mmCIF file of C-alpha atoms in Angstrom:
data_model
loop_
_atom_site.group_PDB
_atom_site.id
_atom_site.type_symbol
_atom_site.label_atom_id
_atom_site.label_comp_id
_atom_site.label_asym_id
_atom_site.label_seq_id
_atom_site.Cartn_x
_atom_site.Cartn_y
_atom_site.Cartn_z
ATOM 1 C CA UNK A 4 160.111 69.966 110.578
ATOM 2 C CA UNK A 5 156.468 70.075 109.416
ATOM 3 C CA UNK A 6 153.612 72.569 109.382
ATOM 4 C CA UNK A 7 150.387 71.289 110.987
ATOM 5 C CA UNK A 8 147.010 72.954 110.439
ATOM 6 C CA UNK A 9 144.741 73.772 113.340
ATOM 7 C CA UNK A 10 141.959 71.219 113.728
ATOM 8 C CA UNK A 11 139.046 73.604 113.038
ATOM 9 C CA UNK A 12 140.557 75.097 109.872
ATOM 10 C CA UNK A 13 139.312 73.636 106.585
ATOM 11 C CA UNK A 14 140.721 74.263 103.112
ATOM 12 C CA UNK A 15 138.734 74.434 99.879
ATOM 13 C CA UNK A 16 140.686 74.209 96.629
ATOM 14 C CA UNK A 17 139.434 75.609 93.335
ATOM 15 C CA UNK A 18 140.737 76.374 89.872
ATOM 16 C CA UNK A 19 141.494 79.858 91.190
ATOM 17 C CA UNK A 20 143.514 78.845 94.237
ATOM 18 C CA UNK A 21 142.274 78.016 97.713
ATOM 19 C CA UNK A 22 140.352 79.432 100.656
ATOM 20 C CA UNK A 23 141.175 78.598 104.250
ATOM 21 C CA UNK A 24 138.100 78.671 106.475
ATOM 22 C CA UNK A 25 138.972 79.414 110.089
ATOM 23 C CA UNK A 26 135.757 77.991 111.505
ATOM 24 C CA UNK A 27 136.710 78.651 115.099
ATOM 25 C CA UNK A 28 136.979 82.403 114.536
ATOM 26 C CA UNK A 29 134.566 82.808 111.613
ATOM 27 C CA UNK A 30 137.240 84.095 109.227
ATOM 28 C CA UNK A 31 138.305 83.229 105.689
ATOM 29 C CA UNK A 32 141.690 83.636 103.994
ATOM 30 C CA UNK A 33 142.019 83.708 100.210
ATOM 31 C CA UNK A 34 145.131 82.042 98.779
ATOM 32 C CA UNK A 35 146.227 82.572 95.175
ATOM 33 C CA UNK A 36 146.698 79.697 92.756
ATOM 34 C CA UNK A 37 150.502 79.589 92.976
ATOM 35 C CA UNK A 38 150.338 79.862 96.765
ATOM 36 C CA UNK A 39 147.832 77.003 97.053
ATOM 37 C CA UNK A 40 150.552 74.601 95.858
ATOM 38 C CA UNK A 41 152.398 75.368 99.096
ATOM 39 C CA UNK A 42 149.259 74.548 101.120
ATOM 40 C CA UNK A 43 148.861 71.209 99.369
ATOM 41 C CA UNK A 44 152.479 70.309 100.102
ATOM 42 C CA UNK A 45 151.936 71.082 103.791
ATOM 43 C CA UNK A 46 148.801 68.931 103.902
ATOM 44 C CA UNK A 47 150.583 66.079 102.128
ATOM 45 C CA UNK A 48 153.247 65.939 104.823
ATOM 46 C CA UNK A 49 156.158 67.565 102.969
ATOM 47 C CA UNK A 50 158.857 68.927 105.250
ATOM 48 C CA UNK A 51 159.501 72.643 105.398
ATOM 49 C CA UNK A 52 162.894 72.035 103.793
ATOM 50 C CA UNK A 53 161.331 70.082 100.921
ATOM 51 C CA UNK A 54 158.715 72.782 100.357
ATOM 52 C CA UNK A 55 161.392 75.457 100.045
ATOM 53 C CA UNK A 56 163.406 73.315 97.629
ATOM 54 C CA UNK A 57 160.505 72.773 95.242
ATOM 55 C CA UNK A 58 158.797 76.190 95.349
ATOM 56 C CA UNK A 59 159.656 79.846 94.945
ATOM 57 C CA UNK A 60 161.145 81.010 98.277
ATOM 58 C CA UNK A 61 159.329 84.357 98.265
ATOM 59 C CA UNK A 62 155.985 82.606 97.756
ATOM 60 C CA UNK A 63 156.681 80.123 100.550
ATOM 61 C CA UNK A 64 157.748 82.947 102.889
ATOM 62 C CA UNK A 65 154.570 84.895 102.154
ATOM 63 C CA UNK A 66 152.272 81.905 102.725
ATOM 64 C CA UNK A 67 154.037 80.823 105.941
ATOM 65 C CA UNK A 68 153.947 84.350 107.329
ATOM 66 C CA UNK A 69 150.196 84.703 106.721
ATOM 67 C CA UNK A 70 149.395 81.310 108.236
ATOM 68 C CA UNK A 71 151.539 81.887 111.310
ATOM 69 C CA UNK A 72 150.150 85.379 111.931
ATOM 70 C CA UNK A 73 146.616 83.990 111.700
ATOM 71 C CA UNK A 74 147.540 81.124 114.068
ATOM 72 C CA UNK A 75 146.361 78.606 111.490
ATOM 73 C CA UNK A 76 149.491 76.440 111.559
ATOM 74 C CA UNK A 77 152.071 75.304 114.085
ATOM 75 C CA UNK A 78 155.496 73.738 113.592
ATOM 76 C CA UNK A 79 156.037 70.133 114.637
ATOM 77 C CA UNK A 80 158.812 67.535 114.586
ATOM 78 C CA UNK A 81 156.337 64.864 113.496
ATOM 79 C CA UNK A 82 153.635 64.899 110.811
ATOM 80 C CA UNK A 83 149.958 64.344 111.579
ATOM 81 C CA UNK A 84 147.515 64.319 108.623
ATOM 82 C CA UNK A 85 145.022 67.169 108.645
ATOM 83 C CA UNK A 86 141.431 65.996 108.449
ATOM 84 C CA UNK A 87 138.533 68.236 107.509
ATOM 85 C CA UNK A 88 136.618 69.435 110.548
ATOM 86 C CA UNK A 89 133.173 67.832 110.713
ATOM 87 C CA UNK A 90 130.286 68.506 113.062
ATOM 88 C CA UNK A 91 127.861 65.827 111.932
ATOM 89 C CA UNK A 92 125.798 65.692 108.757
ATOM 90 C CA UNK A 93 123.102 68.331 108.394
ATOM 91 C CA UNK A 94 119.681 66.784 108.046
ATOM 92 C CA UNK A 95 118.248 67.719 104.664
ATOM 93 C CA UNK A 96 114.614 68.756 104.777
ATOM 94 C CA UNK A 97 112.080 66.903 102.641
ATOM 95 C CA UNK A 98 108.316 67.106 102.718
ATOM 96 C CA UNK A 99 107.796 63.408 103.364
ATOM 97 C CA UNK A 100 110.130 63.548 106.388
ATOM 98 C CA UNK A 101 109.622 66.910 108.012
ATOM 99 C CA UNK A 102 108.374 70.433 107.357
ATOM 100 C CA UNK A 103 111.051 73.030 108.031
ATOM 101 C CA UNK A 104 109.421 76.350 107.131
ATOM 102 C CA UNK A 105 110.841 78.923 109.524
ATOM 103 C CA UNK A 106 109.922 82.162 107.701
ATOM 104 C CA UNK A 107 106.836 83.084 105.690
ATOM 105 C CA UNK A 108 106.710 86.335 103.682
ATOM 106 C CA UNK A 109 103.166 87.610 103.081
ATOM 107 C CA UNK A 110 102.609 90.344 100.506
ATOM 108 C CA UNK A 111 99.603 92.565 101.258
ATOM 109 C CA UNK A 112 97.630 94.265 98.451
ATOM 110 C CA UNK A 113 98.231 97.897 99.399
ATOM 111 C CA UNK A 114 99.331 100.962 97.460
ATOM 112 C CA UNK A 115 102.536 102.891 97.996
ATOM 113 C CA UNK A 116 102.705 106.610 97.242
ATOM 114 C CA UNK A 117 106.481 106.540 96.778
ATOM 115 C CA UNK A 118 107.854 106.370 93.236
ATOM 116 C CA UNK A 119 111.320 104.988 93.918
ATOM 117 C CA UNK A 120 113.598 104.378 90.971
ATOM 118 C CA UNK A 121 114.455 100.901 92.252
ATOM 119 C CA UNK A 122 110.908 99.731 92.935
ATOM 120 C CA UNK A 123 110.409 97.631 89.789
ATOM 121 C CA UNK A 124 114.099 96.776 89.343
ATOM 122 C CA UNK A 125 115.533 93.308 89.785
ATOM 123 C CA UNK A 126 116.949 92.970 93.287
ATOM 124 C CA UNK A 127 120.081 91.135 94.365
ATOM 125 C CA UNK A 128 120.047 89.941 97.985
ATOM 126 C CA UNK A 129 116.671 91.667 98.046
ATOM 127 C CA UNK A 130 114.804 89.507 100.534
ATOM 128 C CA UNK A 131 113.939 92.687 102.440
ATOM 129 C CA UNK A 132 113.140 94.903 99.460
ATOM 130 C CA UNK A 133 109.803 96.688 99.621
ATOM 131 C CA UNK A 134 107.212 95.969 96.955
ATOM 132 C CA UNK A 135 104.829 98.284 95.154
ATOM 133 C CA UNK A 136 101.763 96.182 94.453
ATOM 134 C CA UNK A 137 100.671 96.629 90.839
ATOM 135 C CA UNK A 138 96.962 96.763 91.566
ATOM 136 C CA UNK A 139 95.479 97.858 94.866
ATOM 137 C CA UNK A 140 92.516 95.977 96.274
ATOM 138 C CA UNK A 141 90.847 95.372 99.595
ATOM 139 C CA UNK A 142 92.424 92.873 101.905
ATOM 140 C CA UNK A 143 90.853 89.398 101.773
ATOM 141 C CA UNK A 144 91.008 88.724 105.506
ATOM 142 C CA UNK A 145 89.660 85.175 105.268
ATOM 143 C CA UNK A 146 92.335 84.247 102.727
ATOM 144 C CA UNK A 147 95.222 85.618 104.792
ATOM 145 C CA UNK A 148 93.923 84.223 108.068
ATOM 146 C CA UNK A 149 93.578 80.751 106.524
ATOM 147 C CA UNK A 150 97.074 80.978 105.033
ATOM 148 C CA UNK A 151 98.480 81.989 108.406
ATOM 149 C CA UNK A 152 96.637 79.102 110.097
ATOM 150 C CA UNK A 153 98.080 76.575 107.623
ATOM 151 C CA UNK A 154 101.658 77.889 107.844
ATOM 152 C CA UNK A 155 101.503 78.083 111.650
ATOM 153 C CA UNK A 156 100.448 74.439 111.596
ATOM 154 C CA UNK A 157 103.726 73.616 109.837
ATOM 155 C CA UNK A 158 105.702 75.052 112.735
ATOM 156 C CA UNK A 159 106.623 78.437 111.234
ATOM 157 C CA UNK A 160 107.578 80.990 113.901
ATOM 158 C CA UNK A 161 108.457 84.055 111.800
ATOM 159 C CA UNK A 162 105.998 85.926 109.569
ATOM 160 C CA UNK A 163 106.962 88.992 107.539
ATOM 161 C CA UNK A 164 104.369 91.392 106.075
ATOM 162 C CA UNK A 165 105.190 93.646 103.132
ATOM 163 C CA UNK A 166 103.544 95.135 100.028
ATOM 164 C CA UNK A 167 102.950 98.845 99.632
ATOM 165 C CA UNK A 168 102.540 101.200 102.574
ATOM 166 C CA UNK A 169 101.217 98.652 105.055
ATOM 167 C CA UNK A 170 101.172 101.047 108.023
ATOM 168 C CA UNK A 171 98.629 103.243 106.230
ATOM 169 C CA UNK A 172 96.303 100.267 106.630
ATOM 170 C CA UNK A 173 97.230 99.588 110.222
ATOM 171 C CA UNK A 174 93.768 98.508 111.428
ATOM 172 C CA UNK A 175 93.672 95.703 108.848
ATOM 173 C CA UNK A 176 97.294 94.813 109.558
ATOM 174 C CA UNK A 177 96.564 94.745 113.287
ATOM 175 C CA UNK A 178 93.760 92.219 112.729
ATOM 176 C CA UNK A 179 96.250 89.894 111.055
ATOM 177 C CA UNK A 180 98.886 90.402 113.738
ATOM 178 C CA UNK A 181 96.300 89.558 116.399
ATOM 179 C CA UNK A 182 96.226 86.010 114.986
ATOM 180 C CA UNK A 183 99.712 85.323 116.396
ATOM 181 C CA UNK A 184 100.792 84.510 119.910
ATOM 182 C CA UNK A 185 103.707 86.273 121.596
ATOM 183 C CA UNK A 186 106.122 83.485 120.663
ATOM 184 C CA UNK A 187 105.734 84.246 116.961
ATOM 185 C CA UNK A 188 108.052 86.873 115.502
ATOM 186 C CA UNK A 189 106.370 89.449 113.220
ATOM 187 C CA UNK A 190 108.324 91.487 110.687
ATOM 188 C CA UNK A 191 107.072 94.587 108.861
ATOM 189 C CA UNK A 192 108.820 95.765 105.688
ATOM 190 C CA UNK A 193 108.072 99.439 105.130
ATOM 191 C CA UNK A 194 108.682 101.911 102.311
ATOM 192 C CA UNK A 195 110.761 105.023 102.910
ATOM 193 C CA UNK A 196 109.352 107.148 105.741
ATOM 194 C CA UNK A 197 110.646 110.457 107.072
ATOM 195 C CA UNK A 198 108.636 110.247 110.283
ATOM 196 C CA UNK A 199 109.285 107.203 112.475
ATOM 197 C CA UNK A 200 106.784 108.177 115.198
ATOM 198 C CA UNK A 201 104.113 105.812 113.917
ATOM 199 C CA UNK A 202 106.705 103.053 113.672
ATOM 200 C CA UNK A 203 107.739 103.584 117.276
ATOM 201 C CA UNK A 204 104.087 103.387 118.301
ATOM 202 C CA UNK A 205 103.670 99.978 116.651
ATOM 203 C CA UNK A 206 106.846 98.676 118.258
ATOM 204 C CA UNK A 207 105.791 99.901 121.688
ATOM 205 C CA UNK A 208 102.491 98.023 121.415
ATOM 206 C CA UNK A 209 104.045 94.642 120.611
ATOM 207 C CA UNK A 210 107.241 93.110 121.916
ATOM 208 C CA UNK A 211 107.405 90.483 119.143
ATOM 209 C CA UNK A 212 107.442 92.928 116.200
ATOM 210 C CA UNK A 213 110.461 94.168 114.252
ATOM 211 C CA UNK A 214 110.617 96.655 111.389
ATOM 212 C CA UNK A 215 112.702 96.731 108.233
ATOM 213 C CA UNK A 216 112.692 100.306 106.962
ATOM 214 C CA UNK A 217 113.724 100.893 103.355
ATOM 215 C CA UNK A 218 116.206 103.697 102.667
ATOM 216 C CA UNK A 219 117.395 105.250 99.416
ATOM 217 C CA UNK A 220 121.189 104.988 99.690
ATOM 218 C CA UNK A 221 121.705 108.191 97.702
ATOM 219 C CA UNK A 222 119.539 110.129 100.169
ATOM 220 C CA UNK A 223 120.774 108.551 103.407
ATOM 221 C CA UNK A 224 121.914 111.948 104.669
ATOM 222 C CA UNK A 225 118.246 112.942 105.047
ATOM 223 C CA UNK A 226 117.544 110.314 107.687
ATOM 224 C CA UNK A 227 118.203 109.971 111.392
ATOM 225 C CA UNK A 228 119.054 106.365 112.147
ATOM 226 C CA UNK A 229 118.046 104.797 115.435
ATOM 227 C CA UNK A 230 120.086 102.242 117.346
ATOM 228 C CA UNK A 231 117.328 99.793 118.232
ATOM 229 C CA UNK A 232 117.349 96.008 118.135
ATOM 230 C CA UNK A 233 113.886 95.872 116.544
ATOM 231 C CA UNK A 234 114.607 98.331 113.703
ATOM 232 C CA UNK A 235 116.758 97.485 110.685
ATOM 233 C CA UNK A 236 117.438 99.706 107.682
ATOM 234 C CA UNK A 237 117.425 98.218 104.209
ATOM 235 C CA UNK A 238 119.566 100.314 101.859
ATOM 236 C CA UNK A 239 118.613 100.096 98.208
ATOM 237 C CA UNK A 240 121.845 100.495 96.260
ATOM 238 C CA UNK A 241 122.481 100.344 92.528
ATOM 239 C CA UNK A 242 124.844 97.490 91.716
ATOM 240 C CA UNK A 243 127.319 99.934 90.169
ATOM 241 C CA UNK A 244 127.681 101.680 93.540
ATOM 242 C CA UNK A 245 127.910 98.456 95.533
ATOM 243 C CA UNK A 246 131.569 98.538 96.498
ATOM 244 C CA UNK A 247 131.379 102.172 97.584
ATOM 245 C CA UNK A 248 128.234 101.526 99.644
ATOM 246 C CA UNK A 249 129.724 98.511 101.427
ATOM 247 C CA UNK A 250 132.602 100.683 102.574
ATOM 248 C CA UNK A 251 130.545 103.727 103.583
ATOM 249 C CA UNK A 252 127.870 101.828 105.488
ATOM 250 C CA UNK A 253 130.417 100.362 107.880
ATOM 251 C CA UNK A 254 130.122 103.592 109.854
ATOM 252 C CA UNK A 255 126.567 102.589 110.793
ATOM 253 C CA UNK A 256 127.682 99.174 111.987
ATOM 254 C CA UNK A 257 130.282 100.852 114.181
ATOM 255 C CA UNK A 258 127.456 102.858 115.739
ATOM 256 C CA UNK A 259 125.504 99.680 116.485
ATOM 257 C CA UNK A 260 122.814 100.367 113.861
ATOM 258 C CA UNK A 261 121.272 97.337 112.172
ATOM 259 C CA UNK A 262 121.199 97.436 108.385
ATOM 260 C CA UNK A 263 121.192 95.300 105.257
ATOM 261 C CA UNK A 264 121.563 95.987 101.539
ATOM 262 C CA UNK A 265 119.365 95.253 98.526
ATOM 263 C CA UNK A 266 121.303 95.847 95.326
ATOM 264 C CA UNK A 267 119.213 96.631 92.264
ATOM 265 C CA UNK A 268 119.847 96.557 88.537
ATOM 266 C CA UNK A 269 117.716 96.954 85.403
ATOM 267 C CA UNK A 270 120.151 95.018 83.244
ATOM 268 C CA UNK A 271 122.390 92.007 83.705
ATOM 269 C CA UNK A 272 125.671 93.438 84.897
ATOM 270 C CA UNK A 273 129.052 91.808 84.573
ATOM 271 C CA UNK A 274 130.156 91.707 88.195
ATOM 272 C CA UNK A 275 132.069 89.389 90.483
ATOM 273 C CA UNK A 276 130.002 87.983 93.362
ATOM 274 C CA UNK A 277 133.037 87.101 95.445
ATOM 275 C CA UNK A 278 134.719 90.503 95.133
ATOM 276 C CA UNK A 279 131.882 93.022 94.964
ATOM 277 C CA UNK A 280 129.406 91.572 97.460
ATOM 278 C CA UNK A 281 129.588 90.578 101.141
ATOM 279 C CA UNK A 282 130.678 87.023 101.908
ATOM 280 C CA UNK A 283 128.818 84.541 104.091
ATOM 281 C CA UNK A 284 130.117 84.634 107.648
ATOM 282 C CA UNK A 285 131.298 81.046 107.867
ATOM 283 C CA UNK A 286 131.163 79.069 111.117
ATOM 284 C CA UNK A 287 131.154 75.356 111.902
ATOM 285 C CA UNK A 288 127.427 74.943 111.330
ATOM 286 C CA UNK A 289 127.256 77.047 108.169
ATOM 287 C CA UNK A 290 130.262 75.285 106.610
ATOM 288 C CA UNK A 291 128.316 72.028 106.441
ATOM 289 C CA UNK A 292 124.950 73.643 105.738
ATOM 290 C CA UNK A 293 125.991 75.202 102.412
ATOM 291 C CA UNK A 294 126.856 71.769 101.041
ATOM 292 C CA UNK A 295 123.272 70.648 101.534
ATOM 293 C CA UNK A 296 121.039 73.670 100.990
ATOM 294 C CA UNK A 297 120.846 77.251 99.753
ATOM 295 C CA UNK A 298 121.350 79.243 102.988
ATOM 296 C CA UNK A 299 119.348 82.233 101.708
ATOM 297 C CA UNK A 300 116.223 80.374 100.543
ATOM 298 C CA UNK A 301 116.210 77.417 102.914
ATOM 299 C CA UNK A 302 113.129 77.265 105.112
ATOM 300 C CA UNK A 303 111.432 80.276 103.484
ATOM 301 C CA UNK A 304 108.200 80.622 101.557
ATOM 302 C CA UNK A 305 106.660 83.720 99.933
ATOM 303 C CA UNK A 306 102.965 84.200 99.259
ATOM 304 C CA UNK A 307 102.120 87.236 97.154
ATOM 305 C CA UNK A 308 98.906 89.239 96.901
ATOM 306 C CA UNK A 309 98.000 87.415 93.666
ATOM 307 C CA UNK A 310 97.562 84.282 95.841
ATOM 308 C CA UNK A 311 100.537 82.541 94.271
ATOM 309 C CA UNK A 312 103.527 80.896 95.964
ATOM 310 C CA UNK A 313 107.134 81.955 95.255
ATOM 311 C CA UNK A 314 110.501 80.874 96.671
ATOM 312 C CA UNK A 315 111.552 84.479 97.428
ATOM 313 C CA UNK A 316 110.179 88.025 97.671
ATOM 314 C CA UNK A 317 112.210 89.026 94.629
ATOM 315 C CA UNK A 318 111.314 85.960 92.577
ATOM 316 C CA UNK A 319 109.077 86.110 89.525
ATOM 317 C CA UNK A 320 109.020 82.323 89.277
ATOM 318 C CA UNK A 321 105.589 81.151 90.407
ATOM 319 C CA UNK A 322 105.724 77.674 91.970
ATOM 320 C CA UNK A 323 102.197 77.291 93.350
ATOM 321 C CA UNK A 324 98.600 78.542 93.237
ATOM 322 C CA UNK A 325 96.576 78.787 96.457
ATOM 323 C CA UNK A 326 93.660 80.849 95.124
ATOM 324 C CA UNK A 327 91.411 77.787 95.553
ATOM 325 C CA UNK A 328 92.053 75.159 98.200
ATOM 326 C CA UNK A 329 94.867 76.693 100.272
ATOM 327 C CA UNK A 330 96.046 73.472 101.912
ATOM 328 C CA UNK A 331 96.106 71.537 98.643
ATOM 329 C CA UNK A 332 97.784 74.435 96.843
ATOM 330 C CA UNK A 333 100.529 74.614 99.461
ATOM 331 C CA UNK A 334 101.132 70.865 99.341
ATOM 332 C CA UNK A 335 101.429 70.964 95.551
ATOM 333 C CA UNK A 336 103.997 73.771 95.760
ATOM 334 C CA UNK A 337 106.332 72.050 98.234
ATOM 335 C CA UNK A 338 108.089 69.811 95.711
ATOM 336 C CA UNK A 339 109.309 72.843 93.743
ATOM 337 C CA UNK A 340 109.919 74.850 96.898
ATOM 338 C CA UNK A 341 112.251 72.195 98.290
ATOM 339 C CA UNK A 342 114.079 72.150 94.963
ATOM 340 C CA UNK A 343 115.022 75.784 95.679
ATOM 341 C CA UNK A 344 115.898 75.005 99.293
ATOM 342 C CA UNK A 345 118.295 72.300 98.143
ATOM 343 C CA UNK A 346 119.937 74.368 95.387
ATOM 344 C CA UNK A 347 123.368 74.183 97.040
ATOM 345 C CA UNK A 348 126.510 75.594 95.433
ATOM 346 C CA UNK A 349 127.836 72.140 94.466
ATOM 347 C CA UNK A 350 125.005 71.831 91.917
ATOM 348 C CA UNK A 351 126.338 74.775 89.865
ATOM 349 C CA UNK A 352 129.380 74.239 87.673
ATOM 350 C CA UNK A 353 130.947 77.665 88.183
ATOM 351 C CA UNK A 354 130.495 77.488 91.957
ATOM 352 C CA UNK A 355 131.684 73.905 92.382
ATOM 353 C CA UNK A 356 135.090 74.712 90.842
ATOM 354 C CA UNK A 357 135.578 78.035 92.624
ATOM 355 C CA UNK A 358 137.480 78.462 95.895
ATOM 356 C CA UNK A 359 134.825 80.970 97.046
ATOM 357 C CA UNK A 360 132.000 78.480 96.448
ATOM 358 C CA UNK A 361 131.214 77.915 100.112
ATOM 359 C CA UNK A 362 131.248 81.546 101.198
ATOM 360 C CA UNK A 363 129.996 83.382 98.106
ATOM 361 C CA UNK A 364 126.474 84.800 98.361
ATOM 362 C CA UNK A 365 124.028 83.219 95.984
ATOM 363 C CA UNK A 366 120.890 85.017 94.828
ATOM 364 C CA UNK A 367 118.880 82.529 92.770
ATOM 365 C CA UNK A 368 116.060 84.989 92.052
ATOM 366 C CA UNK A 369 118.407 87.608 90.623
ATOM 367 C CA UNK A 370 119.832 85.065 88.186
ATOM 368 C CA UNK A 371 116.457 83.607 87.233
ATOM 369 C CA UNK A 372 114.913 87.023 86.661
ATOM 370 C CA UNK A 373 117.525 87.542 83.946
ATOM 371 C CA UNK A 374 116.403 84.288 82.310
ATOM 372 C CA UNK A 375 118.965 81.908 83.766
ATOM 373 C CA UNK A 376 117.865 78.653 85.348
ATOM 374 C CA UNK A 377 118.221 77.297 88.862
ATOM 375 C CA UNK A 378 121.529 75.557 88.178
ATOM 376 C CA UNK A 379 123.265 78.537 86.567
ATOM 377 C CA UNK A 380 125.222 81.419 87.994
ATOM 378 C CA UNK A 381 126.673 84.100 85.748
ATOM 379 C CA UNK A 382 129.859 84.756 87.639
ATOM 380 C CA UNK A 383 133.562 85.044 86.917
ATOM 381 C CA UNK A 384 134.663 84.525 90.508
ATOM 382 C CA UNK A 385 136.366 81.265 89.564
ATOM 383 C CA UNK A 386 138.823 83.103 87.319
ATOM 384 C CA UNK A 387 142.362 83.772 88.531
ATOM 385 C CA UNK A 388 142.554 86.581 91.103
#
């Protein structure tokens, strides 16, 4: 008698055990190091009897029970080798082949009257963190309109405006939004606001606009959250409170409220990505994608109010200058930009040997802002559970 794995279940082995990715149901099961030996025996075609003879019975019982309850394996009289599920090779984007920018973040040069404790902190998963521009100035409409024209020409269909209190400068913002057709999605990242009336007004005027509203996690009791598809709440949470916040915020998800989290920290903290932060929801497409590219950065470009190009909102690593010729500046920045897009987990030693490598979130900007390079990740997730 043999155990056969379901066709759309893939297994990743690491120095810390194994992870079974149930790609059909979008679930992941973590298997400890001693238990992963049982998995390998099953995949190698060992009979159930042989597995029990060569392994601790309690361990085998535990593994078999979990796999059967999850409907990952079935018993069979004959052995059939389990092959990794494949859905075709993902086409890697390169400038000379094809532009693949799908999201452009544009920082506007506006002030913010809030003085949030997390404003200047380093963000983790902070793609939707608000930004307090260091020096306010008038909006250079010609510059932004030309940038938008160039990025639209590359096929980008999602533009996100942020930088200070952008709604306090709505007339200027409206001029920029008028440059887009209805097929282009427009995002607005806003600082904390007690009154959402003006936000509702903007949303009622345009069907292609969505808002990301920043919220101080420690003051969330002061806010009334709306269940609307075009409003998301970005909770700014100190890294030390991360686990608690992940648990508490589930109540909002149960109410159908859209939210995300930007963790912040002023110092490099010793934390475990795979245990303390959300995992990537793995499906058949994503499973292959993470081998080729960084799923967070891929297809994104950020242009800040200093007229420089960055790979991410939270990044302090300038990769291009478009203060002169915008088209030439963008073209010169693409080589470095694609380097970030293609910074997959297999290019980092700690990630490549870890069972969580494929599903663990990966914030390149957070690491780089604490003076690590693109190929490093300060993480102990690969250690024994």
